[in-house]
Coordinates of C-alpha atoms in Angstrom, one line a residue:
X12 CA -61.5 3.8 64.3
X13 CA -63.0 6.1 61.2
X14 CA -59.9 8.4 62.2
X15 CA -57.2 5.9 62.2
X16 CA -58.7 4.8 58.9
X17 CA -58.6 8.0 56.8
X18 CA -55.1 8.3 58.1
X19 CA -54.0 5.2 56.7
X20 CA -55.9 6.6 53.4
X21 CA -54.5 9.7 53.6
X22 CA -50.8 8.0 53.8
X23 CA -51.6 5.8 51.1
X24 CA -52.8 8.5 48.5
X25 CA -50.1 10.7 49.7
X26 CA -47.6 8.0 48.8
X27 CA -48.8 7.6 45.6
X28 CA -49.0 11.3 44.7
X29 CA -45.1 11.3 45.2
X30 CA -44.8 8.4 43.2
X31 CA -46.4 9.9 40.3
X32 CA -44.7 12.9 40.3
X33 CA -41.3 11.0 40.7
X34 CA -42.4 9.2 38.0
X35 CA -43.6 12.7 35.9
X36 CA -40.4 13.7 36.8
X37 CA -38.3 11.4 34.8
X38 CA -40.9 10.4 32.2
X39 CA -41.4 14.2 30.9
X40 CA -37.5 14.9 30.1
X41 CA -37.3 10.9 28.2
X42 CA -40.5 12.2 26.2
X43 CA -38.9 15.5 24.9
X44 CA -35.7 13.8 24.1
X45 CA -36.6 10.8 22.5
X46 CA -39.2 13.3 20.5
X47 CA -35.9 15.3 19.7
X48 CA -33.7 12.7 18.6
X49 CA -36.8 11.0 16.0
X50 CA -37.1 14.4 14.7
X51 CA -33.6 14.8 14.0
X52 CA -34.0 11.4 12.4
X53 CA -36.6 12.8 10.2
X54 CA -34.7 16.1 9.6
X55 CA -31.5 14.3 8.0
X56 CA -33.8 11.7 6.0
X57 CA -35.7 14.8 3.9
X58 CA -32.1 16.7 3.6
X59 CA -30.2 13.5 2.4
X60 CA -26.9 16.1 2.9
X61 CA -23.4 14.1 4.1
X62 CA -22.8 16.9 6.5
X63 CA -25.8 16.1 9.0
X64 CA -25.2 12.3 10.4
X65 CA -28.0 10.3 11.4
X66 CA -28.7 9.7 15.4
X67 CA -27.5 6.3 15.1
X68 CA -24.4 7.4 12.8
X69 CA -23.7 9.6 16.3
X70 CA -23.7 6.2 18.3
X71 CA -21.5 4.3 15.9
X72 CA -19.0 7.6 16.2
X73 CA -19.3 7.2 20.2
X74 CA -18.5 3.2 19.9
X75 CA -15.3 4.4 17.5
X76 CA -14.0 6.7 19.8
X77 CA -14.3 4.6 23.1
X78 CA -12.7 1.6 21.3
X79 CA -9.7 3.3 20.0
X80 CA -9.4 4.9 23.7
X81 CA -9.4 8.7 22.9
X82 CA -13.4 8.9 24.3
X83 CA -11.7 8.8 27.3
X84 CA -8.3 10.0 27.1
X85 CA -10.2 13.5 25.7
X86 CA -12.7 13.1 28.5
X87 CA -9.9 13.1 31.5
X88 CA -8.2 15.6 29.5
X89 CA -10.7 18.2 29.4
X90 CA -12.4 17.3 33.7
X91 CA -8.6 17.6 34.9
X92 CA -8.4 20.8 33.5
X93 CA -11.6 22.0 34.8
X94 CA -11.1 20.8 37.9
X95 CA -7.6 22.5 38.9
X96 CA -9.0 25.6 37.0
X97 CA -12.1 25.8 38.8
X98 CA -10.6 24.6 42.3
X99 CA -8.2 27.0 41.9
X100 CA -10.7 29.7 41.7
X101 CA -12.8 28.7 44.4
X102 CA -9.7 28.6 46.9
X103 CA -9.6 32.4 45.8
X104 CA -12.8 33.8 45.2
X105 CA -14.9 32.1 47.8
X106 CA -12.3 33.9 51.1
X107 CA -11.8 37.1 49.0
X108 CA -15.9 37.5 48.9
X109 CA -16.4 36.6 52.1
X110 CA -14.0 39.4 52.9
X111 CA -15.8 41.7 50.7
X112 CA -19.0 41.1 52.3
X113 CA -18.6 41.1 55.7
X114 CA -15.8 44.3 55.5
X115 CA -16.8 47.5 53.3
X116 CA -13.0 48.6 53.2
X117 CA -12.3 45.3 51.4
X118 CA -15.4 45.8 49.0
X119 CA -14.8 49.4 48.5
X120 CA -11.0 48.7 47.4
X121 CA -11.8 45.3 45.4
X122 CA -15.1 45.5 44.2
X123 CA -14.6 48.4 41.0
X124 CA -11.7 46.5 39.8
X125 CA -14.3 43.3 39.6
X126 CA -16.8 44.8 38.1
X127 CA -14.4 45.9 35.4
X128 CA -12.6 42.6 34.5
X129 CA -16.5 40.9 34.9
X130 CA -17.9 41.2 31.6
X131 CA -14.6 40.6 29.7
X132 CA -15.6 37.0 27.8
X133 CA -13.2 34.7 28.6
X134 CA -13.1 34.1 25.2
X135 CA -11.2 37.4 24.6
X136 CA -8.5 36.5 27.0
X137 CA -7.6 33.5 24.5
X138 CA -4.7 35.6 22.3
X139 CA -3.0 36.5 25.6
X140 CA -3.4 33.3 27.2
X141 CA -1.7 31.7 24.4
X142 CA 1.0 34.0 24.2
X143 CA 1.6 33.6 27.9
X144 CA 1.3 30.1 28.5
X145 CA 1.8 28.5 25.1
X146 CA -0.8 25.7 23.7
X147 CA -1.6 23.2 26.3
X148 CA -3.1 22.8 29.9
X149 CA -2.0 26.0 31.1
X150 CA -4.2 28.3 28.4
X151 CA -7.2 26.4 29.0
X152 CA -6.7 26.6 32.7
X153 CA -5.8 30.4 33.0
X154 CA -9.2 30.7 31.0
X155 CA -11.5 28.3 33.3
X156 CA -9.9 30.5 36.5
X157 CA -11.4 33.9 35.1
X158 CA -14.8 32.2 33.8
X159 CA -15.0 30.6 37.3
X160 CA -13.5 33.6 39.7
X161 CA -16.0 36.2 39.1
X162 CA -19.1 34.6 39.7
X163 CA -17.9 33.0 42.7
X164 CA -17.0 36.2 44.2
X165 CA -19.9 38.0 43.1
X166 CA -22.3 35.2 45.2
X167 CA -20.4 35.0 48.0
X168 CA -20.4 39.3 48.6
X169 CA -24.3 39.1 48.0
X170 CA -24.5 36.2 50.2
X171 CA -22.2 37.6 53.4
X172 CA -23.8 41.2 52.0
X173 CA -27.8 40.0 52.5
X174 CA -27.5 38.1 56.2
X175 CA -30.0 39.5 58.5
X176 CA -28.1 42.2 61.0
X177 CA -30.7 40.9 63.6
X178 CA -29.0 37.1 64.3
X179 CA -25.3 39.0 63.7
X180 CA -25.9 41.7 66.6
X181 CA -28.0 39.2 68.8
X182 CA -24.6 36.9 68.7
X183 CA -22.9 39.2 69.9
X184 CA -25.0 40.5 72.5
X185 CA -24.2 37.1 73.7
X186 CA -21.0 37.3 74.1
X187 CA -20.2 35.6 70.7
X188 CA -16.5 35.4 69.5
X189 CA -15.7 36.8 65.9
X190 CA -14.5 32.7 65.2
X191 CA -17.8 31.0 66.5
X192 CA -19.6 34.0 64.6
X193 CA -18.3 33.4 61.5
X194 CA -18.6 29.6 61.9
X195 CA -22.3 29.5 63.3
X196 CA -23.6 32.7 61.8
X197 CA -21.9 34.0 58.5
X198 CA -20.6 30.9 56.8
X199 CA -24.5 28.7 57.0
X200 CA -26.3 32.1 56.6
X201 CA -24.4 33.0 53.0
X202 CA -23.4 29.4 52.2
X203 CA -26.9 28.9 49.7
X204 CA -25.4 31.6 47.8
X205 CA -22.0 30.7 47.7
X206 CA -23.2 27.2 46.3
X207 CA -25.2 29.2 43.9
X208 CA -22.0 30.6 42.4
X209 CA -20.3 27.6 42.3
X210 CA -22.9 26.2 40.0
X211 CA -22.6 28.9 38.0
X212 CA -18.9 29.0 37.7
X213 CA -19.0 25.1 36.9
X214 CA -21.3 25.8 34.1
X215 CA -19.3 28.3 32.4
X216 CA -16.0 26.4 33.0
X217 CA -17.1 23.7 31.1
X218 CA -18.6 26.2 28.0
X219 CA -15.0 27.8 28.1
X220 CA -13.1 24.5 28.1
X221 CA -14.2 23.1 25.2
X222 CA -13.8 26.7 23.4
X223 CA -10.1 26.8 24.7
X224 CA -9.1 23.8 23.6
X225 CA -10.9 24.4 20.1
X226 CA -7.8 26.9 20.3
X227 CA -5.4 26.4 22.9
X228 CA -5.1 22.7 23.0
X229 CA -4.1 19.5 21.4
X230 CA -6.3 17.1 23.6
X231 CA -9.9 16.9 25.4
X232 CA -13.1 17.5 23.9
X233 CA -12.9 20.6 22.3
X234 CA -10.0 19.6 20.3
X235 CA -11.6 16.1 19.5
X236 CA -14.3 18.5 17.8
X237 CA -12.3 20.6 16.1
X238 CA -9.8 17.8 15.4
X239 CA -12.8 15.8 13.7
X240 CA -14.1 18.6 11.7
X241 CA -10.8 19.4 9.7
X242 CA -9.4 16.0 9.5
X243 CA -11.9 14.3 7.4
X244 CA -15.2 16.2 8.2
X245 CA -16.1 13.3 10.5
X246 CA -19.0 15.1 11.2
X247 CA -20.4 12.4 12.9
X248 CA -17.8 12.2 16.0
X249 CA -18.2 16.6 15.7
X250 CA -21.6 16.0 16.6
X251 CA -20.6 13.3 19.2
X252 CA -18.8 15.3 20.4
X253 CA -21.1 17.5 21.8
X254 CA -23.4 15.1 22.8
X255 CA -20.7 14.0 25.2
X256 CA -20.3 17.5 26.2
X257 CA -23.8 18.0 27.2
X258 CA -24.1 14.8 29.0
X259 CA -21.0 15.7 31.3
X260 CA -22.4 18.9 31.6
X261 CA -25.9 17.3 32.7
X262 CA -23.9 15.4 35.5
X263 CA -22.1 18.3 36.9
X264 CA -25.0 20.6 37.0
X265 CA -26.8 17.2 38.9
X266 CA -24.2 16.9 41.3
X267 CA -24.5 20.6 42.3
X268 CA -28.3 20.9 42.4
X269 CA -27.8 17.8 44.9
X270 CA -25.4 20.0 46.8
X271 CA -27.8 22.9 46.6
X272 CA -30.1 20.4 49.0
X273 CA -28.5 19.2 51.5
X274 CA -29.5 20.2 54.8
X275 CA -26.3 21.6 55.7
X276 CA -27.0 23.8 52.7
X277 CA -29.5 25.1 53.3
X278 CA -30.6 28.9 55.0
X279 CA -29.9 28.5 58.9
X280 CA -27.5 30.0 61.5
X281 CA -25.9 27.2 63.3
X282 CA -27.1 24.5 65.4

């Protein structure tokens, strides 16, 4: 009786354990931010300057935008190109690093010309990109390809390149085929890592976006910011602007970190 007692205890406490730390959990980041945003508040009272708007000045620019329809319009604008740029380079990277990973050859032929194209900014590419595909979604795509491409690649090699030998060669002690192996073995086994550098890529496809269509562009939210900031110094839709950004960019690094935990995600070699 004592026993089933202290286990109904012990499920109780441990129930509300994970309730407080759910709790911690989205308490702790309203705390910082609303501590942020009243001293902000603060910061633009002392200045008094016209070119730092007030939190709620921010709203008011927000409510503008989405009832003249271009919060929108520059929100679509700036995800479609994202997503084609970025889908475009996951359709590439993700087979040519599994190729690279799992054949030396292939790494060996590929992997030097990578590592030399890597740490070009994608920002550098803008003149050519321009020149090459004019001013509009092409530029800004081209750009989110290369910022996406490399670190895709990069993650998926490691991640084919660090699978233990031991479950590869026991497979095919068993008769394995190279199709089940691949299926069962290498795609779960470097699948963690592959998600890793799509998160990654997503990150810094939606930092270059916005910096390509500063430049490259005459829509999405880049341009809106830009746009704002010479035609007026509405400094108030600059700066919502990139509130907006960050929020998006909140949500998409969300969605992958929910990817990264799935159970189909996670390290294992096949049911």
């Amino acid at each position: 009786m004592r026993s089933t007692w202290t286990r109904v205890f012990h499920g109780i406490s441990t129930r509300r354990r994970s309730s407080l730390k759910s709790r911690a959990r989205i308490l702790a980041p309203v705390v910082v931010i609303t501590l942020l945003v009243a001293l902000w508040w603060v910061a633009v009272a002392f200045s008094r300057s016209p070119i730092f708007p007030t939190p709620w000045q921010v709203v008011l620019g927000i409510v503008e935008l989405a009832r003249q329809g271009l919060l929108l319009r520059h929100i679509l604008a700036s995800l479609f190109r994202v997503t084609l740029g970025y889908l475009l380079a996951a359709t590439l990277a993700i087979p040519l690093g599994i190729l690279m990973g799992w054949f030396q050859g292939a790494y060996e032929a590929f992997n030097p010309l990578i590592q030399i194209l890597r740490p070009i900014s994608p920002i550098a590419w803008i003149p050519l990109a321009i020149l090459w595909f004019g001013v509009g979604d092409l530029s800004p795509m081209f750009l989110i390809f290369l910022s996406s491409f490399f670190p895709m690649v990069v993650e998926t090699t490691a991640g084919v390149h660090t699978i233990e030998r031991n479950y590869i060669l026991a497979a095919r002690n068993f008769g394995v085929s190279s199709l089940k192996l691949f299926r069962l073995v290498i795609l779960p086994a470097a699948l963690p890592q592959i998600i890793i550098g799509m998160r990654i890529s997503l990150g810094v496809a939606w930092l270059v976006v916005v910096a390509a269509e500063m430049i490259a562009s005459t829509s999405g939210l880049g341009y809106l910011i830009i746009d704002s900031r010479n035609a007026g110094n509405r400094y108030d839709l600059v700066v919502a602007g990139m509130v907006i950004i960050g929020a998006i960019g909140l949500l998409l690094d969300g969605l992958m970190r929910h990817l990264e935990q799935l159970d189909e995600v996670r390290w294992r070699y096949g049911d």
